[in-house]
Amino acid sequence: MQTLDLIQEARRQAGICNACRYCEGYCSVFPSMHAGRAFSDGDIVQLANLCHNCRGCYYACQYTAPHEFDLNLPAALAEVRRDSWESFAWPQLLARRFHTHGGAVALVSVLGFALILWAIRGLGGNGDGFYATLSHTAMVAIFVPAFLLPSVSIGIGLRRYWRSVGGQRVRLSHLMTAFGKAVRMKDLAAGHGEGCNFEDEDRFSHARRYAHQAILYGFLLCFASTSAGTAMHYGFDLHAPYGFWSLPKLLGVPGGILLTIGCGWMAVLKRQSDPALGDVRAWGGEKAFVLLLGFAGLSGLLLYGLGQTPLMPALLALHLGAVLAFFLLTPFTKMAHGFYRSAALIRDAQRIDTADRKN
Amino acid sequence: MTERYDIAVIGGGNAALSAAMTAAEAGARVLILETAPKAYRGGNSRHTRNFRCMHRGPLGPLIDDYTEEEYLADLLQVTGGKTDEQLARLAIRTSKDCLSWMQDRGVRFQPPLSGTLSLARTNAFFMGGGKSLVNAYYRTAAKLGVDVLYEAAVTHLELQGDRIARVDYTHRSEGHSLSPKAVVVASGGFQADIDWLTRAWGPAAQNFLIRGTPYNRGAVLADLLDQGVESIGDADQCHAVAIDGRAPKYDGGIVTRLDCVPFSIVVNNNAERFYDEGEDVWPKRYAIWGRLVAAQPDQVGHAIIDAKSINLFMPSVFPPIKAGSLEDLAGKMGLRADKLRATVEKFNAACGDTSAFHPTELDGVATTGLNPPKTNWARPIAEPPFYGYSLRTGVTFTYLGLKVDDRAQCRTAEGPIQNLWAAGETMAGSILGQGYLAGFGMTVGTVFGRIAGAEAAKHADP
Ligand SMILES: Cc1cc2nc3c(=O)[nH]c(=O)nc-3n(C[C@H](O)[C@H](O)[C@H](O)COP(=O)(O)OP(=O)(O)OC[C@H]3O[C@@H](n4cnc5c(N)ncnc54)[C@H](O)[C@@H]3O)c2cc1C
Ligand code: SF4
Ligand code: SF4
């Protein structure tokens, strides 16, 4: 379906919800929806990015198929959401390749492995530990652009998003409200604090919330570990390899474990859930992305564990290749959701703030 | 199969589930026979949003107090005194404990929905609405070992002397019977049987829309009344409201509600007004417009609004018909243009000073010298674009039901039936003779479902 059809379908369903309002307590989507009577395209995109696909409103809905109103708000919003990420992404050439194509994600991963292998062969190493296999300079030459390019791309995408939803100048209070929600994953607990309706129809459960938290905090710890390593390398002239009691390892090992467990758990939950309540077409792409992220975590752990064995060069290529693919794909895969959801929460904080001022 | 169950509960809505859980908690082996398929389980209960609950001091989502006396006074007012005070007090007092009983069985509450703040003190709203309540109860019932048979339509209860000897039902178009020790009937009213409605109401009923489930056809009710089980209420008493004329024939639910009447003029197919649209605030007049519209030619009304009022009420699910002139609007709504213009002009000429207009209060902005008058919110219909909604009669439920006592037990002229209880809409007429108070249907179902379940379990295992 085309963007406008997807938005139109979500608008049709939002019109029904707005006349009903029974789900108001579940999440941030409904209060935002019920604040207006008519929905612009930007409003629908904002609602879509506020939704985290908990499915509470589907199982609670008296109008789901076979009823002629055919409500399936989680799916309608998921499709608009993915389509919005695709339409905001830069460069457009890559935008519509990965969300809906698990194979493309796998292909980029393989290319990542190949590139690292080639670098190992071609550039070689000249230091201790991993740097004996791939020199520090070579790693920097590969990973600095691989980090900066996606960052620029995400920045451009977010700016386009902000314009489309009518965002205003951001104040500190908006950020506090928004990130307060994100950190606690308040919405993932649902309005009554009992979680999502994900892996077992209408049963409320925290499994998805906890799996997601493991992924988020695992990822952040891994990221912090790399940052600590960078700071130690350049700031303090302390070079890898680091021992277990060093900052990079103390952050990285638990981070890797959390990330691996979280991604594995999420993949299982996804398999148990009903695909028809999400973005059916993005099913494969999302799955591939979760597996890639989990693999990045797992290969990092293996590398740490088996770093002294002859397997090391191969594991290094796999790990760095996965991380490389992950970074490059960030703007074009499910990973983008973290950025857009944060932006949506900030926008919602602005809406509430403006409404409060009026009263 | 026949001997496995102590109790058969007929129906799959709030009253049935309340009875089934209570009986199973008391140790009884319970079977629910629900005529709807799983996707449509839960009857009218799946369409509800709240229940009315007595309380002293804040309770759950409820604020302040709502005392027994105030609750009873509200009931007496809406029923014009036609209330069984003893049963009403029983329902009211028990409602106080229902909230935590419901929470213990998985129901979650939320603050009053936007646009319903006036109910914050009296009505507790289910998070996600009635279908999520029903889902929670089915999960709890399953944990308690209650079995559920969907697409199982009960066709006959065999009354022998003072006992129900057999329950006949069809499942996937095959006939079956069972003989449980006790039976609870919780299968709602008969409003979805249009033929029965037509017999009671006359041909006008053919044009009624049914707001809730198509499965409440009164099969068990009719069967029991035929065998001399005592009834209460009249067949032509029903709760009917004016809803959007484009609503589906069945199951349109809450979203087809229209709140525009106080800000409109309402005309019939002859483009003539027929009632004071501004008589009182809408929640208090909501329920009389079903009957008013039912009395008009073809059982339709047309609400006409202009641009200045279109945002003053909750949106409904269908967008209004919109036109740049009254003539165009008349054309689109199938009304005679000259007659509509004449009616609007006559109305506009009768409007006076509108400076005191206040959308949420009785503002006394009235017409003068007009018949029927509009006694509040009377502002000329003059600012294009003009908007129109068609109105039809939407039946919520019927009142004719089984007469029960304070133990929810059914009876014949000879006395109580030893093993038959009833709960919910199917016996609500025992408490209310007419009229309705928002949220009382779920209270009656919960209170009497629990009583019926406990009594049936006691009987099954003395
Ligand atoms: C749109 C709408 C909104 C409402 N909102 C509210 C509200 O907010 N608060 C409130 O208190 N009330 C509300 N009501 C009224 C409320 O729905 C009823 O009072 C209440 O649900 C009755 O519960 P019940 O269990 O008796 O009947 P139901 O919930 O209707 O259950 C009857 C069950 O019996 C089954 N059944 C019927 N015939 C047979 C048969 N022959 N064999 C087997 N099974 C059978 C049906 O499939 C159904 O499952 C609303 C009604 C409607 C239509
Ligand atoms: S999802 Fe269904 S029940 Fe929930 S608000 Fe929308 S229409 Fe109402
Ligand atoms: S799926 Fe969950 S988050 Fe999305 S709109 Fe429904 S209740 Fe809200």
mmCIF file of N, CA, C and O in Angstrom, chain B residues 424-460:
data_model
loop_
_atom_site.group_PDB
_atom_site.id
_atom_site.type_symbol
_atom_site.label_atom_id
_atom_site.label_comp_id
_atom_site.label_asym_id
_atom_site.label_seq_id
_atom_site.Cartn_x
_atom_site.Cartn_y
_atom_site.Cartn_z
ATOM 1 N N GLY B 424 -28.589 -11.061 35.505
ATOM 2 C CA GLY B 424 -28.278 -10.106 34.451
ATOM 3 C C GLY B 424 -29.516 -9.551 33.773
ATOM 4 O O GLY B 424 -30.604 -9.511 34.339
ATOM 5 N N GLU B 425 -29.316 -9.169 32.538
ATOM 6 C CA GLU B 425 -30.382 -8.518 31.796
ATOM 7 C C GLU B 425 -31.667 -9.335 31.789
ATOM 8 O O GLU B 425 -32.756 -8.777 31.758
ATOM 9 N N THR B 426 -31.536 -10.637 31.820
ATOM 10 C CA THR B 426 -32.711 -11.490 31.684
ATOM 11 C C THR B 426 -33.618 -11.430 32.921
ATOM 12 O O THR B 426 -34.762 -11.878 32.854
ATOM 13 N N MET B 427 -33.110 -10.871 34.039
ATOM 14 C CA MET B 427 -33.974 -10.711 35.215
ATOM 15 C C MET B 427 -33.995 -9.276 35.717
ATOM 16 O O MET B 427 -34.577 -8.974 36.755
ATOM 17 N N ALA B 428 -33.339 -8.349 34.975
ATOM 18 C CA ALA B 428 -33.212 -6.971 35.466
ATOM 19 C C ALA B 428 -34.572 -6.308 35.656
ATOM 20 O O ALA B 428 -34.736 -5.418 36.497
ATOM 21 N N GLY B 429 -35.585 -6.786 34.881
ATOM 22 C CA GLY B 429 -36.929 -6.254 35.039
ATOM 23 C C GLY B 429 -37.485 -6.491 36.439
ATOM 24 O O GLY B 429 -38.411 -5.807 36.876
ATOM 25 N N SER B 430 -36.929 -7.465 37.163
ATOM 26 C CA SER B 430 -37.373 -7.707 38.541
ATOM 27 C C SER B 430 -37.047 -6.516 39.434
ATOM 28 O O SER B 430 -37.632 -6.345 40.492
ATOM 29 N N ILE B 431 -36.064 -5.708 39.014
ATOM 30 C CA ILE B 431 -35.656 -4.572 39.840
ATOM 31 C C ILE B 431 -36.196 -3.269 39.262
ATOM 32 O O ILE B 431 -36.775 -2.457 39.973
ATOM 33 N N LEU B 432 -35.989 -3.065 37.955
ATOM 34 C CA LEU B 432 -36.450 -1.842 37.305
ATOM 35 C C LEU B 432 -37.645 -2.159 36.417
ATOM 36 O O LEU B 432 -37.539 -2.990 35.530
ATOM 37 N N GLY B 433 -38.753 -1.480 36.632
ATOM 38 C CA GLY B 433 -39.931 -1.706 35.789
ATOM 39 C C GLY B 433 -39.819 -0.940 34.486
ATOM 40 O O GLY B 433 -40.357 -1.327 33.456
ATOM 41 N N GLN B 434 -39.127 0.198 34.520
ATOM 42 C CA GLN B 434 -38.926 1.017 33.317
ATOM 43 C C GLN B 434 -37.750 1.945 33.589
ATOM 44 O O GLN B 434 -37.262 2.014 34.716
ATOM 45 N N GLY B 435 -37.311 2.665 32.566
ATOM 46 C CA GLY B 435 -36.218 3.620 32.753
ATOM 47 C C GLY B 435 -34.903 2.894 32.996
ATOM 48 O O GLY B 435 -34.852 1.664 33.111
ATOM 49 N N TYR B 436 -33.835 3.658 33.038
ATOM 50 C CA TYR B 436 -32.514 3.031 33.181
ATOM 51 C C TYR B 436 -31.520 4.031 33.721
ATOM 52 O O TYR B 436 -31.585 5.214 33.432
ATOM 53 N N LEU B 437 -30.600 3.541 34.513
ATOM 54 C CA LEU B 437 -29.555 4.376 35.090
ATOM 55 C C LEU B 437 -28.207 3.866 34.586
ATOM 56 O O LEU B 437 -27.909 2.682 34.754
ATOM 57 N N ALA B 438 -27.442 4.760 33.965
ATOM 58 C CA ALA B 438 -26.184 4.336 33.328
ATOM 59 C C ALA B 438 -25.315 3.543 34.289
ATOM 60 O O ALA B 438 -25.058 3.964 35.412
ATOM 61 N N GLY B 439 -24.880 2.375 33.867
ATOM 62 C CA GLY B 439 -23.973 1.558 34.665
ATOM 63 C C GLY B 439 -24.678 0.562 35.571
ATOM 64 O O GLY B 439 -24.019 -0.237 36.246
ATOM 65 N N PHE B 440 -26.012 0.574 35.587
ATOM 66 C CA PHE B 440 -26.724 -0.318 36.494
ATOM 67 C C PHE B 440 -26.824 -1.736 35.926
ATOM 68 O O PHE B 440 -26.896 -2.710 36.679
ATOM 69 N N GLY B 441 -26.773 -1.864 34.592
ATOM 70 C CA GLY B 441 -26.856 -3.193 33.975
ATOM 71 C C GLY B 441 -25.717 -4.095 34.423
ATOM 72 O O GLY B 441 -25.922 -5.269 34.751
ATOM 73 N N MET B 442 -24.519 -3.554 34.458
ATOM 74 C CA MET B 442 -23.365 -4.361 34.862
ATOM 75 C C MET B 442 -23.397 -4.619 36.371
ATOM 76 O O MET B 442 -22.941 -5.663 36.839
ATOM 77 N N THR B 443 -23.950 -3.682 37.131
ATOM 78 C CA THR B 443 -24.080 -3.908 38.567
ATOM 79 C C THR B 443 -25.031 -5.071 38.826
ATOM 80 O O THR B 443 -24.720 -5.992 39.588
ATOM 81 N N VAL B 444 -26.188 -5.038 38.164
ATOM 82 C CA VAL B 444 -27.171 -6.111 38.350
ATOM 83 C C VAL B 444 -26.565 -7.465 37.949
ATOM 84 O O VAL B 444 -26.705 -8.465 38.649
ATOM 85 N N GLY B 445 -25.846 -7.471 36.809
ATOM 86 C CA GLY B 445 -25.252 -8.727 36.336
ATOM 87 C C GLY B 445 -24.228 -9.269 37.317
ATOM 88 O O GLY B 445 -24.173 -10.474 37.583
ATOM 89 N N THR B 446 -23.399 -8.387 37.852
ATOM 90 C CA THR B 446 -22.353 -8.838 38.768
ATOM 91 C C THR B 446 -22.969 -9.310 40.089
ATOM 92 O O THR B 446 -22.658 -10.406 40.578
ATOM 93 N N VAL B 447 -23.855 -8.489 40.647
ATOM 94 C CA VAL B 447 -24.441 -8.827 41.957
ATOM 95 C C VAL B 447 -25.253 -10.117 41.861
ATOM 96 O O VAL B 447 -25.044 -11.067 42.636
ATOM 97 N N PHE B 448 -26.160 -10.183 40.900
ATOM 98 C CA PHE B 448 -27.029 -11.354 40.834
ATOM 99 C C PHE B 448 -26.326 -12.557 40.203
ATOM 100 O O PHE B 448 -26.679 -13.704 40.492
ATOM 101 N N GLY B 449 -25.323 -12.300 39.372
ATOM 102 C CA GLY B 449 -24.514 -13.416 38.881
ATOM 103 C C GLY B 449 -23.819 -14.104 40.046
ATOM 104 O O GLY B 449 -23.809 -15.335 40.154
ATOM 105 N N ARG B 450 -23.261 -13.310 40.941
ATOM 106 C CA ARG B 450 -22.569 -13.894 42.098
ATOM 107 C C ARG B 450 -23.548 -14.655 42.990
ATOM 108 O O ARG B 450 -23.256 -15.757 43.465
ATOM 109 N N ILE B 451 -24.734 -14.040 43.216
ATOM 110 C CA ILE B 451 -25.728 -14.711 44.068
ATOM 111 C C ILE B 451 -26.162 -16.021 43.414
ATOM 112 O O ILE B 451 -26.189 -17.085 44.052
ATOM 113 N N ALA B 452 -26.474 -15.958 42.115
ATOM 114 C CA ALA B 452 -26.958 -17.157 41.421
ATOM 115 C C ALA B 452 -25.893 -18.251 41.439
ATOM 116 O O ALA B 452 -26.200 -19.426 41.671
ATOM 117 N N GLY B 453 -24.636 -17.857 41.214
ATOM 118 C CA GLY B 453 -23.551 -18.847 41.216
ATOM 119 C C GLY B 453 -23.411 -19.510 42.579
ATOM 120 O O GLY B 453 -23.253 -20.736 42.687
ATOM 121 N N ALA B 454 -23.502 -18.710 43.644
ATOM 122 C CA ALA B 454 -23.346 -19.256 44.994
ATOM 123 C C ALA B 454 -24.512 -20.180 45.337
ATOM 124 O O ALA B 454 -24.320 -21.272 45.896
ATOM 125 N N GLU B 455 -25.719 -19.743 44.991
ATOM 126 C CA GLU B 455 -26.900 -20.554 45.312
ATOM 127 C C GLU B 455 -26.879 -21.869 44.530
ATOM 128 O O GLU B 455 -27.191 -22.935 45.069
ATOM 129 N N ALA B 456 -26.509 -21.770 43.251
ATOM 130 C CA ALA B 456 -26.485 -22.976 42.424
ATOM 131 C C ALA B 456 -25.435 -23.948 42.953
ATOM 132 O O ALA B 456 -25.668 -25.161 43.004
ATOM 133 N N ALA B 457 -24.284 -23.426 43.388
ATOM 134 C CA ALA B 457 -23.230 -24.302 43.912
ATOM 135 C C ALA B 457 -23.683 -24.966 45.205
ATOM 136 O O ALA B 457 -23.423 -26.149 45.442
ATOM 137 N N LYS B 458 -24.378 -24.184 46.027
ATOM 138 C CA LYS B 458 -24.884 -24.732 47.285
ATOM 139 C C LYS B 458 -25.853 -25.883 47.000
ATOM 140 O O LYS B 458 -25.824 -26.935 47.626
ATOM 141 N N HIS B 459 -26.706 -25.667 46.002
ATOM 142 C CA HIS B 459 -27.695 -26.682 45.657
ATOM 143 C C HIS B 459 -27.027 -27.946 45.095
ATOM 144 O O HIS B 459 -27.433 -29.064 45.388
ATOM 145 N N ALA B 460 -25.989 -27.718 44.288
ATOM 146 C CA ALA B 460 -25.340 -28.855 43.626
ATOM 147 C C ALA B 460 -24.572 -29.710 44.626
ATOM 148 O O ALA B 460 -24.376 -30.895 44.410
#
